[in-house]
CSV table of C-alpha atoms and ligand atoms in Angstrom, one decimal:
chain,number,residue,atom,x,y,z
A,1,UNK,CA,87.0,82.0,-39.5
A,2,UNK,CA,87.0,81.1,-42.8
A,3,UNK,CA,86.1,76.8,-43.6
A,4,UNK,CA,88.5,75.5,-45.6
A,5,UNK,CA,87.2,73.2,-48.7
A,6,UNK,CA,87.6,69.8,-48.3
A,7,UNK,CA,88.8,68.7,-51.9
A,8,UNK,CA,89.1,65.4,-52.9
A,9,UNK,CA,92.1,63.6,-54.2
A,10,UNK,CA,92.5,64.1,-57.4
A,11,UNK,CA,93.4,60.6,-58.3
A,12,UNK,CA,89.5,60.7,-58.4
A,13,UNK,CA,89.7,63.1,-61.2
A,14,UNK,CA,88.8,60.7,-64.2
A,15,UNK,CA,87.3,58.0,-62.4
A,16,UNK,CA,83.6,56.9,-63.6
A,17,UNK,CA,81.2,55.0,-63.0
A,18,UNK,CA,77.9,56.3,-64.8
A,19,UNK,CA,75.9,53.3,-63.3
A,20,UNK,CA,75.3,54.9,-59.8
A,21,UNK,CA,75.7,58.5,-61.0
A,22,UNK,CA,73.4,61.2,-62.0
A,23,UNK,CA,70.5,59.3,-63.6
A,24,UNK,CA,70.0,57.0,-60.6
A,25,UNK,CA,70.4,60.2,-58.3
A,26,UNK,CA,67.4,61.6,-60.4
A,27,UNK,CA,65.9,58.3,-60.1
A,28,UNK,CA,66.2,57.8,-56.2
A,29,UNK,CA,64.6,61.3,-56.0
A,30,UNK,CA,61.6,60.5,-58.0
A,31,UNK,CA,61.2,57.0,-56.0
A,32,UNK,CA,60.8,59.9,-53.3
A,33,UNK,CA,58.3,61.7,-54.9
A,34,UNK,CA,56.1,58.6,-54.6
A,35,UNK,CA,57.2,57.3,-58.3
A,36,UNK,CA,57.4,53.7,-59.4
A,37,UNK,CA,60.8,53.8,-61.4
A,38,UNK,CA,61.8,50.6,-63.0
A,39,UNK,CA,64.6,50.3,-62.9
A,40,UNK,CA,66.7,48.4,-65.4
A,41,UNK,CA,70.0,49.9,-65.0
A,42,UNK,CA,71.7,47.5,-62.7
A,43,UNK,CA,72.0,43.9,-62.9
A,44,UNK,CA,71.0,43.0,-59.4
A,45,UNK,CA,69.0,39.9,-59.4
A,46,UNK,CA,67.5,40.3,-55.7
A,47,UNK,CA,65.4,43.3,-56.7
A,48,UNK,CA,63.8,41.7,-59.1
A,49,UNK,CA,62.6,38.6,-56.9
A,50,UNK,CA,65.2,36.2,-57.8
A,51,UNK,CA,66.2,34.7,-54.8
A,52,UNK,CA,70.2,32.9,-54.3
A,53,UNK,CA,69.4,28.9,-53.8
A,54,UNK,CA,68.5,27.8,-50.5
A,55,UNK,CA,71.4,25.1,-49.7
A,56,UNK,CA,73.4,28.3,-49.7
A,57,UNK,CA,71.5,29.8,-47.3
A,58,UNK,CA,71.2,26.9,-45.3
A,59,UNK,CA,75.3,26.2,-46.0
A,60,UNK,CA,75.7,30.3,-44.3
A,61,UNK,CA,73.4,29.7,-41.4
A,62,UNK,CA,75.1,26.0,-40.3
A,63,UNK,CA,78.5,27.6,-40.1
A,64,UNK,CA,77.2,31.3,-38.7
A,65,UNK,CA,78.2,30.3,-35.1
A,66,UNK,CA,81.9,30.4,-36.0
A,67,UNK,CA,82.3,33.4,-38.0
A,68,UNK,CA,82.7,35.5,-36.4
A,69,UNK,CA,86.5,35.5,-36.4
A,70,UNK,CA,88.4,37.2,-39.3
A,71,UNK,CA,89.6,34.0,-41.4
A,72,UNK,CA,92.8,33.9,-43.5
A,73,UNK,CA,93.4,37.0,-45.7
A,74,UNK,CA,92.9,34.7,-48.8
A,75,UNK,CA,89.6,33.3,-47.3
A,76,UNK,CA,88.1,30.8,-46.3
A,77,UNK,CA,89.9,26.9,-47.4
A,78,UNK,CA,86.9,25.3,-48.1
A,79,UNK,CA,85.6,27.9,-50.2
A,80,UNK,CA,88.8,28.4,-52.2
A,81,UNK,CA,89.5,24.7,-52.4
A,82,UNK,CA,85.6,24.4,-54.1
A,83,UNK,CA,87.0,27.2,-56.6
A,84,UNK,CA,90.0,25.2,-57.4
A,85,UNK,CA,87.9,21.9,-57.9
A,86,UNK,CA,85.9,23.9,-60.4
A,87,UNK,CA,88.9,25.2,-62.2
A,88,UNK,CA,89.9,21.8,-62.6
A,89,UNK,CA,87.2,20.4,-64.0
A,90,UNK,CA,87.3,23.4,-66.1
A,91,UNK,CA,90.5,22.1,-67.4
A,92,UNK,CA,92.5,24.2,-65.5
A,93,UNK,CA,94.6,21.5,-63.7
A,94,UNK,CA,97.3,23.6,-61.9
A,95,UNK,CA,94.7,25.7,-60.3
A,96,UNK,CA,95.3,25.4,-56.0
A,97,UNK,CA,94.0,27.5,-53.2
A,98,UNK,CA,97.4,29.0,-52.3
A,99,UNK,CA,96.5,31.0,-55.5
A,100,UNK,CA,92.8,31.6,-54.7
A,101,UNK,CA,92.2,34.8,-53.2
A,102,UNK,CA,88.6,35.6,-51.8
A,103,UNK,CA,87.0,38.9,-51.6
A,104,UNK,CA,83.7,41.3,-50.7
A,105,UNK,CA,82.6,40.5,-54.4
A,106,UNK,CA,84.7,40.8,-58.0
A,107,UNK,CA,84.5,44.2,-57.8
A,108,UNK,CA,87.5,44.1,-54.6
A,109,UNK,CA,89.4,41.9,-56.6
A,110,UNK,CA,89.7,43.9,-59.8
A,111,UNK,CA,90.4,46.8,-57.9
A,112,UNK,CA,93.3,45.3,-55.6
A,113,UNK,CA,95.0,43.0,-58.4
A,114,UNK,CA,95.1,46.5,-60.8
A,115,UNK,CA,96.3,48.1,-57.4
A,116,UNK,CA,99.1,45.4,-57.0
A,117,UNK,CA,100.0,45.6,-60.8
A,118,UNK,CA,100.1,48.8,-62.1
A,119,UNK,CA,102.6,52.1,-61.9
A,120,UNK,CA,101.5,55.2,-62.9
A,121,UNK,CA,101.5,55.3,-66.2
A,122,UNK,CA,101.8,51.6,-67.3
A,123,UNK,CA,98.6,50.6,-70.1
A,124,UNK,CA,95.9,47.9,-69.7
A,125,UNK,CA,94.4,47.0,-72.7
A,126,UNK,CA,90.8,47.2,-71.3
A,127,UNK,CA,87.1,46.4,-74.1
A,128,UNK,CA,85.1,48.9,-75.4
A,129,UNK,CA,82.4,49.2,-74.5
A,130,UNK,CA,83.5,47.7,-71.0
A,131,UNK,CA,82.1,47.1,-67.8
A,132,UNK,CA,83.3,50.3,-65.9
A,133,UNK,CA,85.1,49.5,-63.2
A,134,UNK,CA,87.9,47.6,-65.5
A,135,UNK,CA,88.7,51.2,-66.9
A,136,UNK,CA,87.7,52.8,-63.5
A,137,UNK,CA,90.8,50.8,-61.6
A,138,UNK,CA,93.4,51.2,-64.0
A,139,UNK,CA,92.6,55.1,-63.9
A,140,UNK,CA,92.3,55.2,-60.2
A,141,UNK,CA,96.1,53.8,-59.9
A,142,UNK,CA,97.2,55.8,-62.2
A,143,UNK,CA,97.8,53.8,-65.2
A,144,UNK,CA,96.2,54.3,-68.5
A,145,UNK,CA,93.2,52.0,-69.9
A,146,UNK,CA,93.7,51.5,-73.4
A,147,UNK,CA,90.6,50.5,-75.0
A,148,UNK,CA,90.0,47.6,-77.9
A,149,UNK,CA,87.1,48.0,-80.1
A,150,UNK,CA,84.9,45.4,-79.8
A,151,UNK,CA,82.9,45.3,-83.2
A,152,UNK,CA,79.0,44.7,-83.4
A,153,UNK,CA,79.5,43.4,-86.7
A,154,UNK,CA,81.2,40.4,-85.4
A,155,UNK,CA,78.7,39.9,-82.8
A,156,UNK,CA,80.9,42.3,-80.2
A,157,UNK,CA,84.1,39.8,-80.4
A,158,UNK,CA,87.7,41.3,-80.3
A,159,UNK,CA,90.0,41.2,-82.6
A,160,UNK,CA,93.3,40.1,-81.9
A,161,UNK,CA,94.7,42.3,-84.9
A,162,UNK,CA,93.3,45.0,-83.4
A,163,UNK,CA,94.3,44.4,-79.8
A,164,UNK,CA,97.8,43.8,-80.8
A,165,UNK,CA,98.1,47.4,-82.5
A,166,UNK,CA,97.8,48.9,-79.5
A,167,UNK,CA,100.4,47.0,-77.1
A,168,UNK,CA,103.3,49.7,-76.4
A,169,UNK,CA,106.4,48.9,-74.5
A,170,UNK,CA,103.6,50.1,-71.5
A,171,UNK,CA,101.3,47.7,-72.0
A,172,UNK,CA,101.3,44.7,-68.6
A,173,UNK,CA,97.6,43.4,-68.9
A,174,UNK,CA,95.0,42.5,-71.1
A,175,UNK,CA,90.9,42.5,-69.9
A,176,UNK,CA,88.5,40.6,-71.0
A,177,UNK,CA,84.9,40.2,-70.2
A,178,UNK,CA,83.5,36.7,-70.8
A,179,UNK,CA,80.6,36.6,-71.3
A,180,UNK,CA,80.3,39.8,-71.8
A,181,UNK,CA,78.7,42.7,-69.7
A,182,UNK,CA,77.7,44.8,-71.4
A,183,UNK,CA,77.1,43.6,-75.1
A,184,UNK,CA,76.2,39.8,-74.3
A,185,UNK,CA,78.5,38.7,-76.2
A,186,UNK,CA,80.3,34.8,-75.4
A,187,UNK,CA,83.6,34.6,-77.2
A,188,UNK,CA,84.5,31.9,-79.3
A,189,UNK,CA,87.5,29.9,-79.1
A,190,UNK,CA,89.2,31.0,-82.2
A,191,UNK,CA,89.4,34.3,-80.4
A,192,UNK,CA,90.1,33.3,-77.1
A,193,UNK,CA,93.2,31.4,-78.4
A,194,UNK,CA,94.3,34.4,-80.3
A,195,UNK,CA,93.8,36.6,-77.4
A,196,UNK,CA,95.9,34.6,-75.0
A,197,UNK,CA,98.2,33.7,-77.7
A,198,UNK,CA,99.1,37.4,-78.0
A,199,UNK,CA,99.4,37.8,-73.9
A,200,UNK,CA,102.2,35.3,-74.3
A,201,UNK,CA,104.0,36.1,-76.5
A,202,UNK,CA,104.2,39.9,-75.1
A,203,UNK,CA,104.0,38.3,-71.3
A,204,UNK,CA,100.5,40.5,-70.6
A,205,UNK,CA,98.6,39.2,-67.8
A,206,UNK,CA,95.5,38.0,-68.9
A,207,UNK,CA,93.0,39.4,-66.2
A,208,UNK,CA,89.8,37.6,-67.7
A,209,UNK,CA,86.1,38.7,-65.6
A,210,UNK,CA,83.7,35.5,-66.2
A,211,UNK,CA,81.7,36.3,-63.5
A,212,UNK,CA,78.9,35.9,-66.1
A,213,UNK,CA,80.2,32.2,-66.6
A,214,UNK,CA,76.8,29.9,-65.9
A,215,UNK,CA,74.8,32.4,-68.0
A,216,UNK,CA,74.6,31.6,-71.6
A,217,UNK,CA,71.9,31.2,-74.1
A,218,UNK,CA,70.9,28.8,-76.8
A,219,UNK,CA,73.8,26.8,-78.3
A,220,UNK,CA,76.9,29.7,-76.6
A,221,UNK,CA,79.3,27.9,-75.3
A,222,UNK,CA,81.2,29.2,-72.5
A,223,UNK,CA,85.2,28.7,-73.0
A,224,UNK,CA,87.3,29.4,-69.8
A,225,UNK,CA,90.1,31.3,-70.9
A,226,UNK,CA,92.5,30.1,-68.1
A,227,UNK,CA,92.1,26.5,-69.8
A,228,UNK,CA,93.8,28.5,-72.8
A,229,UNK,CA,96.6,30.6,-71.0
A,230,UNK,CA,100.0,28.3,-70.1
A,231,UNK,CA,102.5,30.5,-70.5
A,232,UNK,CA,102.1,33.6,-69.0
A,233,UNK,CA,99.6,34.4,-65.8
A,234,UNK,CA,96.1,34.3,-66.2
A,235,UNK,CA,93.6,35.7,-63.7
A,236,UNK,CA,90.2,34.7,-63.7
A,237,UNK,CA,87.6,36.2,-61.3
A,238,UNK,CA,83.7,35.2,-60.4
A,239,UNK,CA,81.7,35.1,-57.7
A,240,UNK,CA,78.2,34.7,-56.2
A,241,UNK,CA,76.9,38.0,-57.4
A,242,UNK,CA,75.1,36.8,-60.8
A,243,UNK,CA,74.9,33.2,-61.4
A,244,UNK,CA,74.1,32.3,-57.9
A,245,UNK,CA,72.3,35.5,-57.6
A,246,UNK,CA,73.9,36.4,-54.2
A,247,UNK,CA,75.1,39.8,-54.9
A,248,UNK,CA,74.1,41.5,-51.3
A,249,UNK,CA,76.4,39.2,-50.0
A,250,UNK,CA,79.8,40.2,-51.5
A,251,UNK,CA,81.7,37.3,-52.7
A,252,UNK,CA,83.9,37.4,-55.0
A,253,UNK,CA,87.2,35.2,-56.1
A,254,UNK,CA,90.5,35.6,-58.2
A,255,UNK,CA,92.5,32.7,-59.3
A,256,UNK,CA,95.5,32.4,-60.9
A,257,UNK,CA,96.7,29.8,-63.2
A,258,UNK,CA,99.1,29.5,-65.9
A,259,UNK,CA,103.1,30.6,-66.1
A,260,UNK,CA,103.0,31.5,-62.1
A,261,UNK,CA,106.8,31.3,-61.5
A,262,UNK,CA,107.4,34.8,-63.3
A,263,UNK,CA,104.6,36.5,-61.4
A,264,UNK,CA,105.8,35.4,-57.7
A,265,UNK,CA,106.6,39.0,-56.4
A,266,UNK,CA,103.3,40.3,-57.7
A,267,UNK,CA,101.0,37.3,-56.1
A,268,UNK,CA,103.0,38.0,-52.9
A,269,UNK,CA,102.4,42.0,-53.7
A,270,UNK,CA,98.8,41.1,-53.7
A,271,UNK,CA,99.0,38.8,-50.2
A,272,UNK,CA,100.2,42.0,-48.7
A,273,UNK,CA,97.0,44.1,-49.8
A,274,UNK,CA,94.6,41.8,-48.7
A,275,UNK,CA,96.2,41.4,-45.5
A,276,UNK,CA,95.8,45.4,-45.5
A,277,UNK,CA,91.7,44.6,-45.4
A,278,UNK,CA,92.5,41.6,-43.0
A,279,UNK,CA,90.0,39.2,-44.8
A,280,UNK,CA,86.6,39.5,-46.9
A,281,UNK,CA,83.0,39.2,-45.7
A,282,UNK,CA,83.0,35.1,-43.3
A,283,UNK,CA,79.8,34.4,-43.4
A,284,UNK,CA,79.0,34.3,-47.4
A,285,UNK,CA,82.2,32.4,-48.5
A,286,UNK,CA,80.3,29.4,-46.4
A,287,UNK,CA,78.0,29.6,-49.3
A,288,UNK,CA,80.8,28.8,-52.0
A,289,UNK,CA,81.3,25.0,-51.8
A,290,UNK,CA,77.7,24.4,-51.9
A,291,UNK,CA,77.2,27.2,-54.4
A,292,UNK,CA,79.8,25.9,-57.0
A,293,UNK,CA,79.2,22.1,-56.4
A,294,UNK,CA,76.5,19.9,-57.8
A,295,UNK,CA,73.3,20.8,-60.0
A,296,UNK,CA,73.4,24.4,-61.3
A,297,UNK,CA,70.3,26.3,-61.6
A,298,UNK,CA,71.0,28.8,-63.3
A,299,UNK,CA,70.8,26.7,-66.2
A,300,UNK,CA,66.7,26.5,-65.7
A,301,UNK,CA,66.4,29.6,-65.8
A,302,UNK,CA,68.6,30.3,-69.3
A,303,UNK,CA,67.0,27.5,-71.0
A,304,UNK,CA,63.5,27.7,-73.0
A,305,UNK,CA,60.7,28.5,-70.7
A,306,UNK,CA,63.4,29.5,-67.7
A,307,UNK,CA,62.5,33.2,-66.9
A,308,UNK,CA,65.9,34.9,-68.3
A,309,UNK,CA,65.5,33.1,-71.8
A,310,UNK,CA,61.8,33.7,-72.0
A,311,UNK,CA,62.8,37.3,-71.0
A,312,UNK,CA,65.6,37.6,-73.9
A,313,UNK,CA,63.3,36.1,-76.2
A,314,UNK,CA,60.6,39.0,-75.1
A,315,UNK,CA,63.1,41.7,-75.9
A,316,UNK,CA,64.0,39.9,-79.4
A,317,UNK,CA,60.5,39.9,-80.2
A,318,UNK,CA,60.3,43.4,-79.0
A,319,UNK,CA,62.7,45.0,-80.9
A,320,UNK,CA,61.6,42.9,-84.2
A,321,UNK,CA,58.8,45.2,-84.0
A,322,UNK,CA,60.4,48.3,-83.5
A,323,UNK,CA,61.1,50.8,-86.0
A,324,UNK,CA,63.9,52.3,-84.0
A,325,UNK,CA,65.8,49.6,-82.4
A,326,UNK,CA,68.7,47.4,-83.1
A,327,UNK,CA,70.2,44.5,-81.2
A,328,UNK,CA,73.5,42.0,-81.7
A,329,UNK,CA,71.3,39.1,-79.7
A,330,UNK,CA,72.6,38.6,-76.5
A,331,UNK,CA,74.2,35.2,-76.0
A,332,UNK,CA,75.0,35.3,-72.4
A,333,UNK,CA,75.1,38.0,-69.2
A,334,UNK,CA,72.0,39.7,-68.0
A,335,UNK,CA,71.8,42.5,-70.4
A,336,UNK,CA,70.4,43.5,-73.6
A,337,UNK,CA,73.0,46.6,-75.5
A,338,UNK,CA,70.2,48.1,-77.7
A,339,UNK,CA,71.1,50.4,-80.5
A,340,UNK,CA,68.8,53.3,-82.1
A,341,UNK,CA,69.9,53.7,-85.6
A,342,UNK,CA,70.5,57.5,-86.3
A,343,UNK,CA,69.5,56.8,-89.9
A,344,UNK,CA,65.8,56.1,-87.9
A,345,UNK,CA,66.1,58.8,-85.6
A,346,UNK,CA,68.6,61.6,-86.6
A,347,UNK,CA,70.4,63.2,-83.4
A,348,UNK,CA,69.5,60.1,-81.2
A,349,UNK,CA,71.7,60.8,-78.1
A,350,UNK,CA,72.1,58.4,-75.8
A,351,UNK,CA,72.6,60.8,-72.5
A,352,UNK,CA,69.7,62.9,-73.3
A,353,UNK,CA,67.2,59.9,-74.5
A,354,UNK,CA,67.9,58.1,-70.7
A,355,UNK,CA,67.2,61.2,-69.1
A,356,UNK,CA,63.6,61.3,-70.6
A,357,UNK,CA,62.8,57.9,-70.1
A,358,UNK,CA,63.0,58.2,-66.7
A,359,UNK,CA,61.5,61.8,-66.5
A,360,UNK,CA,58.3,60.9,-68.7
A,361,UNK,CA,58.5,56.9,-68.6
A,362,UNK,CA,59.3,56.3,-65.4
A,363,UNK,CA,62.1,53.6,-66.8
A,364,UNK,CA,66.0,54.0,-65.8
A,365,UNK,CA,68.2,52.6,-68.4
A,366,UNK,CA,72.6,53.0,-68.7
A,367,UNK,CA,73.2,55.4,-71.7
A,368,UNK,CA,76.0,53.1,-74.2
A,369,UNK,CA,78.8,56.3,-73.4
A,370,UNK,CA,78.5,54.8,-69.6
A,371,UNK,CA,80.8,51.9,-70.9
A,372,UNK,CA,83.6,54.1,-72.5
A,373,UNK,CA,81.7,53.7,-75.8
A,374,UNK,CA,82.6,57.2,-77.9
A,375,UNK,CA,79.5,57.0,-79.6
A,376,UNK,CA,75.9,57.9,-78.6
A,377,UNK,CA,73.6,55.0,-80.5
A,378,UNK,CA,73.1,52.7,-77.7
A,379,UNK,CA,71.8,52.0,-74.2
A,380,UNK,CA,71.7,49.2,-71.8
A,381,UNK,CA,69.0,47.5,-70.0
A,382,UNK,CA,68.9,44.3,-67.6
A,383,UNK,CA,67.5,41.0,-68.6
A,384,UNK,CA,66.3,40.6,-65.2
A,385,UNK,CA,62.3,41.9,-65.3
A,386,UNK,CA,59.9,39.1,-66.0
A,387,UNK,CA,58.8,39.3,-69.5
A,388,UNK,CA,55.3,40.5,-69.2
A,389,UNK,CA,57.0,43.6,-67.7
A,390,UNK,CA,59.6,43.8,-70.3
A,391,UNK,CA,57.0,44.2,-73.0
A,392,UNK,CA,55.3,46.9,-71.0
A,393,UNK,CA,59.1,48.9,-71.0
A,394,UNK,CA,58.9,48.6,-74.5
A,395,UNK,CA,55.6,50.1,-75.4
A,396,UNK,CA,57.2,53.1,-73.1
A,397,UNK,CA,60.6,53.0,-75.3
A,398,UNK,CA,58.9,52.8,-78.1
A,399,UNK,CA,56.6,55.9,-77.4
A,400,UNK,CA,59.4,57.7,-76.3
A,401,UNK,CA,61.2,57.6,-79.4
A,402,UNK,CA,57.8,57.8,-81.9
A,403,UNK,CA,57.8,61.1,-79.9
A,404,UNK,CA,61.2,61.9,-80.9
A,405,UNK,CA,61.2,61.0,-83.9
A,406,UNK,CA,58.3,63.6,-84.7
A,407,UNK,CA,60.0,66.2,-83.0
A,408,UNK,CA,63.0,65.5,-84.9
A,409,UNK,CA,60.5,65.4,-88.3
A,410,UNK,CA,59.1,68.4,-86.9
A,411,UNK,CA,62.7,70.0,-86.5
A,412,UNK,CA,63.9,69.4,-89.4
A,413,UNK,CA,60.6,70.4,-91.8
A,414,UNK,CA,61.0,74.0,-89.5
B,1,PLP,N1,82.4,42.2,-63.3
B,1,PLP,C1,81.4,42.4,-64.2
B,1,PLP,C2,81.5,42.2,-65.6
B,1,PLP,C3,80.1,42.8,-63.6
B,1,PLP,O1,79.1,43.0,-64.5
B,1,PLP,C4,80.0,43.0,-62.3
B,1,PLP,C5,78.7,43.5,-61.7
B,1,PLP,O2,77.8,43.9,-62.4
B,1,PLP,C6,81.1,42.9,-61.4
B,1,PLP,C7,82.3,42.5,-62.0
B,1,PLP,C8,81.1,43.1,-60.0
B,1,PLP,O3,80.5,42.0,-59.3
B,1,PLP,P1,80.5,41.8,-57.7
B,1,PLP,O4,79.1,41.9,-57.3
B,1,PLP,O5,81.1,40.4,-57.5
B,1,PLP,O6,81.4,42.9,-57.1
């Protein structure tokens, strides 16, 4: 008897999320081999010793005994009312829990609200580069991501000109990535108006990720854009993955502010598909109120001598001294976006160069191309290493590409 293949759907078809693909495979099986891969291609704070504060843990373990009960498909009240109070002190006045909705992390949430939103073929104006899983969940229901150049010439900030080119009669929602994973860019307000200025006036939603909103550098300025949006619906999503460096234990949030009368049949759309999943993860929304309430300390570790500044400031100092690298310095989010400059290194490709840094360096990094960037200059790496080890991945870069840049010498005088 012959087995028949089991295909999969091929709403999978263009779906990608270069992250967890290949290179980490590769890098998993090394680990295997007895390796010691560092790996800088994920911005998980717990595998790098930073721990989520303890009054969270503490907030968890004090309310463990009761949940063990599926709570309200929205979540938890006390944990959605804590993301309303922070809305409102945000400026966002009309924020209320009815339109909080809690999930197992962002990631859920951008993946149901595009689910609720979109028909096939309908356009979401998504960044380039983005953060994967924006692009990912409007190509996974069918719609089509339409991407907006962000430009590293104007420190990675959209243009509004550019943005409104490319709405079409299709287009329902506008992205944006605040601060910004993967460039480290924080938006100014001159942009942000413009941005939600547009989404009115062509009635996008304004689906904005901030998930990266305690985590800013120097003088950046963090401007929520839902304190900008009145009249048409703004979604903004966070959670405990990042700034409360919680990630392992899934919570995420969406809530909606702004013109909310127009978008009725869609929030109750989305009441529906949560009620599908019956409710997120109990025991880590017990963690919110204490998480968002009261003295932040994330801010330690962004400020001078706090270990994510010191560790920016290592990779500044870093790629000073290279003679390959480039870098738009990050002004917020865990990441670094390096660029090689091809004039440095003719044929630098971002693919192959990641591929060899694990294989002879021992160091996983994202190739740029992994954020539906079309061109091959750049790579992404995690702020998240203390910065004595950061310097020691940047002897290895820096050998690397000293060794391709005589090859390529050596190429081109053959
Ligand atoms: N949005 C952005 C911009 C991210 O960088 C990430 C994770 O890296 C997520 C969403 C997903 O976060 P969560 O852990 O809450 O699912």
């Amino acid at each position: 008897m012959s087995i028949l293949e089991i295909s999969p759907s091929h709403v999978l078809d263009n779906v990608r999320y270069e992250i967890r693909g290949p290179l980490a495979a590769r890098a998993y099986q090394l680990e295997h081999e007895g390796f010691d891969i560092v790996k800088l291609n994920i911005g998980n704070p717990g595998a790098f010793g930073f721990r989520m504060p303890e009054t969270m843990r503490r907030a968890m373990i004090e309310n463990l005994p009761g949940a063990d009960a599926y709570c309200h498909q929205k979540g938890v009240f006390p944990a959605r009312e804590a993301v309303v109070m922070q809305q409102q002190d945000r400026g966002v006045l009309d924020a209320d829990a009815e339109h909080v909705f809690m999930g197992n992390g962002v990631s859920e949430m951008i993946l149901m609200t595009m689910r609720a939103l979109i028909n096939p073929g309908d356009e979401v104006l998504v960044p380039a580069p983005d953060y994967p899983l924006w692009t990912a969940s409007v190509v996974l229901h069918g719609g089509k991501a339409v991407h907006y150049r962000c430009d590293p010439q104007r420190a990675w900030q959209p243009n509004a000109a550019d943005i409104e080119a490319r709405i079409t009669n299709r287009t329902r929602a506008i992205v944006i990535i605040n601060p910004n994973n993967p460039t480290g860019a924080v938006y100014d307000r001159e942009t942000l108006t413009a941005i939600a200025g547009l989404a009115e006036r062509y009635k996008l939603v304004v689906l904005a990720d901030e998930i990266y909103d305690g985590l800013t550098y120097e003088d950046a300025a963090y401007i929520p854009m839902a304190s900008l949006v009145r009249g048409t619906l703004c979604a903004t999503y966070s959670g405990l993955s990042k700034v409360y460096r919680a990630c392992g234990m899934r919570v995420g949030w969406v809530s909606f502010s702004g013109e909310r009368d127009h978008a009725r049949k869609y929030i109750e759309a989305l009441d529906l598909l949560v009620s599908l999943r019956l409710c997120a993860n109990v025991p880590g929304q017990w963690a919110v109120q204490t998480a968002l309430g009261g003295y932040q300390s994330i801010r330690d570790l962004c400020a001078p001598g706090g270990r994510l500044y010191e560790t920016r400031q290592a990779v500044l100092d870093c790629v000073a001294r290279s003679a390959y690298l480039e870098l738009v310095a990050p002004r917020g989010a865990l990441y670094a976006f390096l660029r090689v400059d091809p004039e440095r290194l003719p044929g630098f490709d971002d693919e192959a160069f990641a591929m060899q840094l694990l294989e002879r360096k021992h160091v996983l990094v994202c190739p740029g191309r992994s954020f539906n960037l079309d061109v091959p200059d750049y790579f992404r790496i995690t702020l998240l290493p203390e910065a004595k080890q950061m310097r020691e991945v940047f002897t290895r870069i820096d050998e690397l590409l000293d060794d391709m840049a005589a090859a390529a010498a050596a190429g081109a005088g053959g």
